[in-house]
Short mmCIF file of C-alpha atoms in Angstrom, two decimals:
data_model
loop_
_atom_site.label_atom_id
_atom_site.label_comp_id
_atom_site.label_asym_id
_atom_site.label_seq_id
_atom_site.Cartn_x
_atom_site.Cartn_y
_atom_site.Cartn_z
CA MET A 1 64.99 152.39 87.24
CA THR A 2 65.21 155.45 89.50
CA ASP A 3 64.86 159.10 88.65
CA ASP A 4 68.16 159.88 90.36
CA PHE A 5 71.34 160.10 88.38
CA ASN A 6 74.88 161.29 89.01
CA THR A 7 76.04 164.11 86.76
CA GLU A 8 79.62 164.03 88.02
CA THR A 9 81.96 162.84 85.28
CA GLY A 10 85.29 162.68 87.02
CA THR A 11 87.68 164.26 89.48
CA GLY A 12 91.27 165.34 89.78
CA SER A 13 93.32 165.00 86.62
CA GLY A 14 90.82 162.73 84.90
CA SER A 15 89.26 163.65 81.55
CA ALA A 16 85.75 165.04 81.01
CA THR A 17 84.51 161.52 80.36
CA GLY A 18 85.38 160.38 83.86
CA ILE A 19 88.63 158.47 83.25
CA GLY A 20 91.41 159.01 85.80
CA THR A 21 95.03 158.49 84.90
CA ASP A 22 95.57 155.51 87.20
CA ALA A 23 92.05 154.56 88.30
CA ALA A 24 89.00 152.81 86.90
CA PRO A 25 86.39 155.00 85.18
CA ALA A 26 84.37 157.02 87.69
CA ALA A 27 81.20 155.84 85.91
CA ALA A 28 81.94 152.13 86.46
CA LEU A 29 78.79 150.27 87.55
CA TRP A 30 80.28 146.82 88.16
CA PRO A 31 83.76 145.29 88.52
CA GLY A 32 85.54 145.48 85.18
CA ASP A 33 83.07 148.02 83.73
CA THR A 34 84.94 150.33 81.34
CA GLY A 35 81.95 152.49 80.43
CA LEU A 36 82.53 156.24 80.39
CA ILE A 37 79.06 157.58 81.17
CA GLY A 38 76.74 157.12 84.13
CA GLU A 39 73.85 154.69 84.49
CA GLN A 40 71.01 157.02 83.52
CA ALA A 41 72.99 158.41 80.60
CA ARG A 42 73.53 154.85 79.39
CA ARG A 43 69.81 154.17 79.68
CA ALA A 44 69.11 157.30 77.64
CA LEU A 45 71.67 156.17 75.06
CA LEU A 46 70.03 152.76 74.85
CA GLU A 47 66.59 154.34 74.36
CA LEU A 48 67.96 156.46 71.52
CA ILE A 49 69.49 153.46 69.79
CA LYS A 50 66.32 151.38 70.24
CA GLY A 51 64.38 154.25 68.64
CA PRO A 52 62.45 155.69 67.13
CA TYR A 53 63.12 158.62 69.50
CA LEU A 54 63.47 159.70 73.13
CA SER A 55 60.65 161.87 74.47
CA GLY A 56 61.12 164.25 77.36
CA VAL A 57 57.40 164.09 78.06
CA LYS A 58 57.23 160.29 78.13
CA ALA A 59 60.60 159.70 79.82
CA PRO A 60 61.56 162.82 81.83
CA ALA A 61 64.33 161.10 83.82
CA LEU A 62 66.07 159.86 80.67
CA TRP A 63 65.58 163.25 79.01
CA SER A 64 67.28 164.94 81.97
CA ALA A 65 70.10 162.39 81.79
CA LEU A 66 70.56 163.13 78.10
CA LEU A 67 70.83 166.87 78.68
CA ALA A 68 73.15 166.39 81.65
CA ASP A 69 75.65 164.29 79.69
CA GLU A 70 74.92 165.22 76.08
CA VAL A 71 78.62 165.46 75.22
CA GLY A 72 79.35 161.96 76.51
CA ILE A 73 76.34 160.47 74.76
CA ARG A 74 77.23 162.18 71.49
CA SER A 75 80.72 160.73 71.76
CA ARG A 76 79.41 157.20 72.27
CA LEU A 77 77.08 157.62 69.27
CA HIS A 78 79.89 158.91 67.06
CA GLU A 79 81.76 155.69 67.79
CA LEU A 80 78.78 153.92 66.16
CA PHE A 81 78.71 156.32 63.18
CA LEU A 82 75.55 157.95 64.51
CA GLU A 83 74.68 161.58 65.13
CA LEU A 84 72.32 162.93 67.77
CA VAL A 85 69.49 165.32 66.90
CA VAL A 86 68.02 167.19 69.89
CA ASP A 87 65.02 169.53 69.94
CA ARG A 88 65.00 171.22 73.34
CA VAL A 89 61.77 173.09 72.70
CA GLY A 90 59.80 170.03 71.63
CA GLU A 91 61.71 167.88 74.16
CA PHE A 92 62.64 164.98 71.91
CA ALA A 93 65.81 163.50 70.49
CA PHE A 94 66.67 160.81 67.98
CA VAL A 95 69.68 159.39 66.17
CA ARG A 96 70.45 159.05 62.50
CA ASN A 97 73.33 157.83 60.38
CA VAL A 98 76.21 160.27 60.06
CA SER A 99 76.32 161.84 56.59
CA THR A 100 79.73 162.94 55.32
CA THR A 101 81.64 163.14 52.04
CA GLU A 102 84.95 162.52 53.81
CA LEU A 103 84.65 158.74 53.77
CA LYS A 104 82.18 155.94 53.19
CA LEU A 105 80.45 155.02 56.44
CA PRO A 106 78.40 151.96 57.35
CA SER A 107 74.66 152.38 57.82
CA THR A 108 74.13 151.79 61.53
CA VAL A 109 70.45 152.64 61.90
CA ARG A 110 68.15 150.17 60.23
CA THR A 111 66.01 151.62 57.46
CA ALA A 112 62.26 151.41 57.89
CA ALA A 113 60.50 150.17 54.77
CA LEU A 114 57.19 152.03 54.62
CA THR A 115 54.30 151.32 52.32
CA PHE A 116 52.91 153.87 49.90
CA LEU A 117 50.01 154.51 52.27
CA ASP A 118 52.37 154.89 55.26
CA THR A 119 54.33 157.53 53.40
CA ALA A 120 51.20 159.35 52.28
CA MET A 121 49.86 159.46 55.84
CA LEU A 122 53.17 160.85 57.11
CA LEU A 123 52.88 163.64 54.54
CA VAL A 124 49.32 164.45 55.60
CA LEU A 125 50.21 164.43 59.30
CA ARG A 126 53.25 166.64 58.75
CA GLN A 127 51.17 169.14 56.77
CA MET A 128 48.58 169.23 59.57
CA LEU A 129 51.35 169.68 62.15
CA LEU A 130 52.88 172.65 60.36
CA ALA A 131 49.45 174.23 59.75
CA GLY A 132 48.45 174.07 63.41
CA GLU A 133 51.74 174.41 65.27
CA GLY A 134 51.26 178.10 65.99
CA ASP A 135 48.26 177.25 68.17
CA GLY A 136 50.19 174.87 70.44
CA ARG A 137 49.36 171.15 70.54
CA VAL A 138 48.07 169.80 67.24
CA ILE A 139 45.24 167.31 67.77
CA VAL A 140 43.53 165.74 64.76
CA GLY A 141 40.67 163.35 64.12
CA GLN A 142 41.35 159.98 62.55
CA GLU A 143 38.60 160.43 59.96
CA ASP A 144 39.97 163.87 58.95
CA VAL A 145 43.29 162.21 58.14
CA PHE A 146 41.65 159.27 56.37
CA GLU A 147 39.54 161.57 54.22
CA GLN A 148 42.65 163.17 52.75
CA LEU A 149 44.00 159.76 51.82
CA ARG A 150 40.93 158.37 50.08
CA VAL A 151 42.09 159.94 46.81
CA TYR A 152 44.67 157.13 46.66
CA ARG A 153 42.10 154.33 46.54
CA THR A 154 42.33 152.79 43.10
CA ALA A 155 39.31 151.53 41.18
CA ASP A 156 40.27 147.89 41.79
CA ARG A 157 40.60 148.38 45.57
CA ASP A 158 37.53 147.46 47.62
CA GLU A 159 36.50 150.29 49.96
CA THR A 160 36.29 147.99 52.99
CA ASP A 161 39.76 146.64 52.31
CA PHE A 162 41.13 150.17 51.82
CA ASN A 163 39.64 151.31 55.14
CA LYS A 164 41.26 148.31 56.81
CA ARG A 165 44.62 149.41 55.40
CA LEU A 166 44.05 152.97 56.59
CA ASN A 167 43.40 151.69 60.11
CA SER A 168 46.54 149.54 59.96
CA THR A 169 48.63 152.53 58.89
CA TRP A 170 47.11 154.70 61.64
CA LEU A 171 48.12 152.10 64.24
CA LYS A 172 51.64 152.00 62.77
CA MET A 173 51.90 155.79 63.14
CA LYS A 174 50.80 155.45 66.77
CA ASN A 175 52.47 152.28 68.03
CA THR A 176 55.57 151.76 65.90
CA LEU A 177 56.75 155.12 64.57
CA ARG A 178 55.10 156.94 67.50
CA VAL A 179 54.50 160.14 65.55
CA ILE A 180 50.95 160.39 66.94
CA HIS A 181 49.65 159.81 70.46
CA GLN A 182 46.08 159.19 71.56
CA ALA A 183 44.43 162.35 72.83
CA GLY A 184 41.22 161.52 74.67
CA ALA A 185 38.90 159.58 72.38
CA GLU A 186 40.23 156.58 70.46
CA ASP A 187 39.87 158.40 67.15
CA ARG A 188 41.68 161.57 68.30
CA ALA A 189 45.45 161.92 68.26
CA GLU A 190 48.10 164.52 68.97
CA ILE A 191 50.79 164.84 66.30
CA SER A 192 54.28 164.69 67.78
CA PRO A 193 56.53 167.65 66.86
CA VAL A 194 59.26 165.10 66.10
CA LEU A 195 57.60 164.71 62.71
CA ARG A 196 59.00 168.10 61.70
CA LEU A 197 62.52 166.74 61.80
CA ILE A 198 62.33 163.07 60.89
CA VAL A 199 60.62 164.03 57.64
CA ASP A 200 62.31 167.23 56.47
CA ALA A 201 61.41 169.83 53.83
CA GLU A 202 63.79 168.42 51.22
CA GLN A 203 62.25 164.97 51.48
CA ILE A 204 58.76 166.43 51.28
CA ALA A 205 59.64 168.31 48.09
CA ALA A 206 61.01 165.11 46.55
CA ILE A 207 57.79 163.14 46.91
CA SER A 208 54.87 165.55 47.28
CA GLY A 209 54.64 166.32 43.56
CA GLU A 210 54.72 162.65 42.67
CA TYR A 211 51.95 161.82 45.14
CA ARG A 212 49.87 164.69 43.83
CA ARG A 213 50.19 163.26 40.32
CA ILE A 214 49.11 159.82 41.57
CA ALA A 215 46.08 161.33 43.33
CA GLU A 216 45.10 162.96 40.04
CA GLY A 217 45.09 159.62 38.25
CA GLY A 218 48.74 158.88 37.43
CA THR A 219 50.50 155.58 37.89
CA GLY A 220 52.22 154.38 41.04
CA PRO A 221 55.59 155.88 42.03
CA ASP A 222 58.94 154.44 41.05
CA LEU A 223 61.21 156.24 43.46
CA ASN A 224 63.32 155.73 46.55
CA VAL A 225 62.43 158.46 49.00
CA GLY A 226 63.74 159.62 52.38
CA GLY A 227 62.04 160.02 55.70
CA VAL A 228 62.27 157.98 58.88
CA ASP A 229 65.09 156.04 60.52
CA ASP A 230 63.97 153.21 62.76
CA ALA A 231 66.59 151.61 64.97
CA ASP A 232 64.49 148.69 66.09
CA SER A 233 62.47 147.09 63.32
CA ASP A 234 61.82 146.75 59.60
CA LEU A 235 58.36 147.91 58.65
CA THR A 236 56.83 146.22 55.64
CA ASP A 237 53.38 145.22 54.49
CA ASP A 238 51.24 145.48 51.40
CA ALA A 239 50.69 148.96 50.01
CA THR A 240 48.20 150.87 47.94
CA PRO A 241 49.49 151.03 45.27
CA ASP A 242 51.36 147.78 46.11
CA GLN A 243 54.79 149.29 46.53
CA ALA A 244 56.90 149.98 49.62
CA GLU A 245 58.98 153.12 50.04
CA GLU A 246 62.42 153.11 51.69
CA MET A 247 62.51 155.83 54.34
CA THR A 248 65.83 157.03 55.75
CA ALA A 249 66.47 160.28 57.62
#
């Protein structure tokens, strides 16, 4: 892959997507190619669909391609019943299923099934992100996050086993959902600003009270909550309590 890309979309009487009236698409990459956007824009589109998001910091060439042909990429996504969410300040973008009352649409983006502990850690990380965002990058210690989650260890759960599950969830946040990134030491991580959008205020309100009740000694939750779309994989494992949450943005 190169960092060069062509932002020209067409000439003459052709449309904005690069289609001429009597010629092959200007964006054609091989004989018979009917694609309407350029190579780098296609690569950016593919990264968005693979998920969980496209980062301008991690992939600057693809980020530039997205911004250069945002209209074309949005159009391609709409054809798949997907909408594009772009944060230019945080330099990230992701896709989610279109939500409309006009008609019933298929669910294109695969839902990520998160465990109770996964969901709880997302809540903690999002709270830390919002609390520290005014100071720039938000870097947290692994143990600081774990400490806030220990209230969910039930009496029948061995401490060693619970710590193992915390570590597993931490790795999922880092390697699968990519909402945290290592910052120096192995136990330090920067919280990605994407977490502000993939888990929104309405979803937080729907589950925070329930989790607070559980932490105070209530029973496990019996709810289907919202949160994260994942275009690439289903995420399931045992939970504490042993119940998975369905997360959809």
